[in-house]
PDB file of C-alpha atoms in Angstrom:
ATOM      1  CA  UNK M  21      86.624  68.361  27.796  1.00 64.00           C
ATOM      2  CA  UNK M  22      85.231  64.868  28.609  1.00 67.00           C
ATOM      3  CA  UNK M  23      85.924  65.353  32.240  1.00 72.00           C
ATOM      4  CA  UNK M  24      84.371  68.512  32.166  1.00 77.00           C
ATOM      5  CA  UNK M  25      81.139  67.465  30.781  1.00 78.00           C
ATOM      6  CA  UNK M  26      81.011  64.669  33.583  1.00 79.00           C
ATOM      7  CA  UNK M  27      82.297  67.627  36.583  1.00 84.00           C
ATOM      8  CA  UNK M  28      79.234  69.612  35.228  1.00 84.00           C
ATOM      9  CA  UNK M  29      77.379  66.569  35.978  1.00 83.00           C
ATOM     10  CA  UNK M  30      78.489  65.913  38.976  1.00 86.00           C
ATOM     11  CA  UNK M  31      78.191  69.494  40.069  1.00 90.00           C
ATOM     12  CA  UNK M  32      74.668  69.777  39.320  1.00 88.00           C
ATOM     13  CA  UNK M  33      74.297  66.345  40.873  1.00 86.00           C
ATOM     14  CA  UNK M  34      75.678  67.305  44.061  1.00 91.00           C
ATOM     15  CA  UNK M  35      73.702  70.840  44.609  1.00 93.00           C
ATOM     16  CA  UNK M  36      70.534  68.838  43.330  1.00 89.00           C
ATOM     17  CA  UNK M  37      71.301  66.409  46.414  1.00 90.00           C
ATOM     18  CA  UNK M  38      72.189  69.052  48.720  1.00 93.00           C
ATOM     19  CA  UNK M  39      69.043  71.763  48.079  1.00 93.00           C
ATOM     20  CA  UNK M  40      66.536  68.213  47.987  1.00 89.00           C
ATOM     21  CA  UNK M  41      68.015  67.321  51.584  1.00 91.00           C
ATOM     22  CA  UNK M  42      67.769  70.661  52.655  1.00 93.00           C
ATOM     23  CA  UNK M  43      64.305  70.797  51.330  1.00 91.00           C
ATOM     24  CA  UNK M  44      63.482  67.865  52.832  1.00 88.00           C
ATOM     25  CA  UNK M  45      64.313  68.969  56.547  1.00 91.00           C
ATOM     26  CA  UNK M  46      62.451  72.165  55.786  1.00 92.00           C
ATOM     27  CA  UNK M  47      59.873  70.339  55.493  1.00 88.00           C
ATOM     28  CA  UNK M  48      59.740  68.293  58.331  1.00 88.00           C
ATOM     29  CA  UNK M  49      60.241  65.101  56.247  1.00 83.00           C
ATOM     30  CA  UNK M  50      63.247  62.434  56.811  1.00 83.00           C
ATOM     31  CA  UNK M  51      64.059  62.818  53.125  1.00 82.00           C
ATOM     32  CA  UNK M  52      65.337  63.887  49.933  1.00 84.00           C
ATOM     33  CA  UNK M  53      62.527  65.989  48.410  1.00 85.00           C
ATOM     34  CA  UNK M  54      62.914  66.722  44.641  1.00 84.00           C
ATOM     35  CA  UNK M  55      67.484  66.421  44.663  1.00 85.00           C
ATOM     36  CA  UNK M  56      67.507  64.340  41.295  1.00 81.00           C
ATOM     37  CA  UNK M  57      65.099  66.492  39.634  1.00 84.00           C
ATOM     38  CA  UNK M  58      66.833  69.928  41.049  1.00 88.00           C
ATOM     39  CA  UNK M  59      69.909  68.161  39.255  1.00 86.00           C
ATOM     40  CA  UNK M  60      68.438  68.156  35.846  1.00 83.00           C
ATOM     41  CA  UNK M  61      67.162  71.647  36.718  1.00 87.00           C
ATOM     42  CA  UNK M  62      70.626  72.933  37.722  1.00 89.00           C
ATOM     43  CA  UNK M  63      72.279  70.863  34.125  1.00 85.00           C
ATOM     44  CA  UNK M  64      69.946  72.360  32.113  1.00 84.00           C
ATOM     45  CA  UNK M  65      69.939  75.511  33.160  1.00 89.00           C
ATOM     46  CA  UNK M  66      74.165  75.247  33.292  1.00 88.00           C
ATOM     47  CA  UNK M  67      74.455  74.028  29.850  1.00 84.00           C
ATOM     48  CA  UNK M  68      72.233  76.819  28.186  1.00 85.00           C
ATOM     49  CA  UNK M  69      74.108  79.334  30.185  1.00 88.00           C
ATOM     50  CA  UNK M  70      77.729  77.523  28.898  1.00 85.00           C
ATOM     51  CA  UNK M  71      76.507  77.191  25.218  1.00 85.00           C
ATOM     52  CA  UNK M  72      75.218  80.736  25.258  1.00 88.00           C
ATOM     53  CA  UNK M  73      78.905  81.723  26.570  1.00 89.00           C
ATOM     54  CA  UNK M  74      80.232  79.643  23.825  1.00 85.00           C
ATOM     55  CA  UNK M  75      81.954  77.208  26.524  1.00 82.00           C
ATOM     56  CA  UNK M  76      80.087  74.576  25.958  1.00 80.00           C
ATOM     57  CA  UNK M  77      82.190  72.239  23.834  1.00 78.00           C
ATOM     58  CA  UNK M  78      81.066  69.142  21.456  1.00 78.00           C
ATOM     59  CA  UNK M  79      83.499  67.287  23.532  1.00 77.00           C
ATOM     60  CA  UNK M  80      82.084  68.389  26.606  1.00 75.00           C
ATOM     61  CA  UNK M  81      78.352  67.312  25.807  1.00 77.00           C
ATOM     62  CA  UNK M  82      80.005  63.945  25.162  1.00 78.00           C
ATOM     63  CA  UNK M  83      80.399  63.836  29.112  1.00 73.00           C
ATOM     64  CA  UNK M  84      77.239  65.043  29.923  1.00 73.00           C
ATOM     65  CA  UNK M  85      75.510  62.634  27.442  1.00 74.00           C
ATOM     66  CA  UNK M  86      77.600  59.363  28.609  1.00 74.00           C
ATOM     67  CA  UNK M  87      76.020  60.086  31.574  1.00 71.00           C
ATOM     68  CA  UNK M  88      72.653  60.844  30.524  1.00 71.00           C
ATOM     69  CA  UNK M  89      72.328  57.199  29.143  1.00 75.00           C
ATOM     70  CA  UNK M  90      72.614  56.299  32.483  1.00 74.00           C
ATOM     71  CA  UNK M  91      70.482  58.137  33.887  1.00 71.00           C
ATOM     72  CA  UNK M  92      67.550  56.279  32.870  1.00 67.00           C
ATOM     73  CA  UNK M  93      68.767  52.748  34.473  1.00 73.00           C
ATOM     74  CA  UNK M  94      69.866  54.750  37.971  1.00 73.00           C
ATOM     75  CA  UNK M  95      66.188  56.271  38.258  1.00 68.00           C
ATOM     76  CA  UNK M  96      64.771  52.936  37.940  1.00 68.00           C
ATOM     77  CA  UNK M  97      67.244  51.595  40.506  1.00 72.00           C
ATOM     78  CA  UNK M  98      66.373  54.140  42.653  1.00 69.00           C
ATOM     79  CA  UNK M  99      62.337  53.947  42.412  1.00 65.00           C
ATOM     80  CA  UNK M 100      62.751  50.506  43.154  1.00 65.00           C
ATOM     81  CA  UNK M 101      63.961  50.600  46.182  1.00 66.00           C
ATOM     82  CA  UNK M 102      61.423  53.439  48.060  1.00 68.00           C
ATOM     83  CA  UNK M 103      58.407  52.019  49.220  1.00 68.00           C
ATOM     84  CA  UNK M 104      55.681  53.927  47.983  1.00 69.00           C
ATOM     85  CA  UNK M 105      53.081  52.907  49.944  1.00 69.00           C
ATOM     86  CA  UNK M 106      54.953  54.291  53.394  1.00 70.00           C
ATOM     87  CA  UNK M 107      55.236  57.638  51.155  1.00 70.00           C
ATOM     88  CA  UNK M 108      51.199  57.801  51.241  1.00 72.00           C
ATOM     89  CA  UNK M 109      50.438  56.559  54.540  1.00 78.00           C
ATOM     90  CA  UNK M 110      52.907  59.585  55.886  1.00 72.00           C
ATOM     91  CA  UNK M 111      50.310  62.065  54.883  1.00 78.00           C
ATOM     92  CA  UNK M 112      48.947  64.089  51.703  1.00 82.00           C
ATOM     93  CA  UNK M 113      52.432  66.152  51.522  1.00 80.00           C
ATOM     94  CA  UNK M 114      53.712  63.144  49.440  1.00 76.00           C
ATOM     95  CA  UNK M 115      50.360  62.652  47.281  1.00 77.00           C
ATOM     96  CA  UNK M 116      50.781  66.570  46.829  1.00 84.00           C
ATOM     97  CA  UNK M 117      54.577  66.397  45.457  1.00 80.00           C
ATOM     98  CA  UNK M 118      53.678  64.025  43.275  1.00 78.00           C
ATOM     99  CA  UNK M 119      50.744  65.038  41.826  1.00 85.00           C
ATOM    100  CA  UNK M 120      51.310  69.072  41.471  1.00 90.00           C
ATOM    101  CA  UNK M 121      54.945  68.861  39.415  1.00 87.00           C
ATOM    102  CA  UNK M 122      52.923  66.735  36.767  1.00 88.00           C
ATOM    103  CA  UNK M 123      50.057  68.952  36.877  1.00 93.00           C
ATOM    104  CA  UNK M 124      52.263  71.892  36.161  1.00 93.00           C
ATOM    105  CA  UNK M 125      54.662  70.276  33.200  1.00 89.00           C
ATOM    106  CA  UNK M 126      51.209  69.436  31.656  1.00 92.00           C
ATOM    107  CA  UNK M 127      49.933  73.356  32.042  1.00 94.00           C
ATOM    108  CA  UNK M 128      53.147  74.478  30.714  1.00 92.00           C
ATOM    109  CA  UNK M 129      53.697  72.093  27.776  1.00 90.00           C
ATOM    110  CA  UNK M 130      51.642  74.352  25.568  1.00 91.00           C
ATOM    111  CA  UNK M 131      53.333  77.523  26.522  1.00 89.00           C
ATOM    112  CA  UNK M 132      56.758  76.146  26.030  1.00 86.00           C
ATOM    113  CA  UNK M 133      55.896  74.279  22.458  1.00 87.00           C
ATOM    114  CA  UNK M 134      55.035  77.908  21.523  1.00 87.00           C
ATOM    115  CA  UNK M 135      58.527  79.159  22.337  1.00 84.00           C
ATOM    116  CA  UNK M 136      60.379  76.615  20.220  1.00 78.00           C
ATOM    117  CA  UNK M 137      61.798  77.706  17.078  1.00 77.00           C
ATOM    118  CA  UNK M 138      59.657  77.160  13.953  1.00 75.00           C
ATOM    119  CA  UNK M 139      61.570  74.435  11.187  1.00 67.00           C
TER     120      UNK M 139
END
């Protein structure tokens, strides 16, 4: 069940990378636009969909969360080592993908403390 917490992972990791590099040629741009965070997207989205199945196993969130404590450290890795300031001088397209995801988590963060369940 381990190994299938960390294949769901990788899964999700893997389709994240592929639809952000796919994204990113769409888009004209030499990059990976969005793959981590279409990652999270496609884990989140898996795991409610396994637990709601009842497939989703205590063992199996082990997996997932071994990884998850990782995460943190492999983000910061991997900020550190774009250069930001090429990002903006490229155009407004990376101002805009930047900006309009935080915008939008902000607008919704009202609407979506509404929705959780009440202690």
């Amino acid at each position: 069940m381990l190994l299938r917490g960390v294949a769901l992972l990788a899964a999700c990791f893997v389709s994240g990378q592929i639809l952000g590099e796919t994204l990113g040629r769409l888009l004209g741009i030499q990059a990976n636009v969005g793959g981590v965070g279409f990652a999270m997207l496609f884990l989140i989205l898996s795991q409610n969909e396994l637990e709601k199945r009842g497939l989703f196993h205590l063992e199996m969130g082990e997996g997932v969360n071994f990884w998850s404590k990782m995460y943190i450290p492999i983000i910061v890795a991997m900020s550190s080592v774009q250069n930001v300031r090429v990002a903006f001088s490229n155009g407004l397209l990376a101002l805009l993908v930047g900006i309009i995801p935080v915008i939008a988590c902000l607008a919704l963060m009202p609407f979506l403390s509404k929705l959780a369940p009440k202690d």
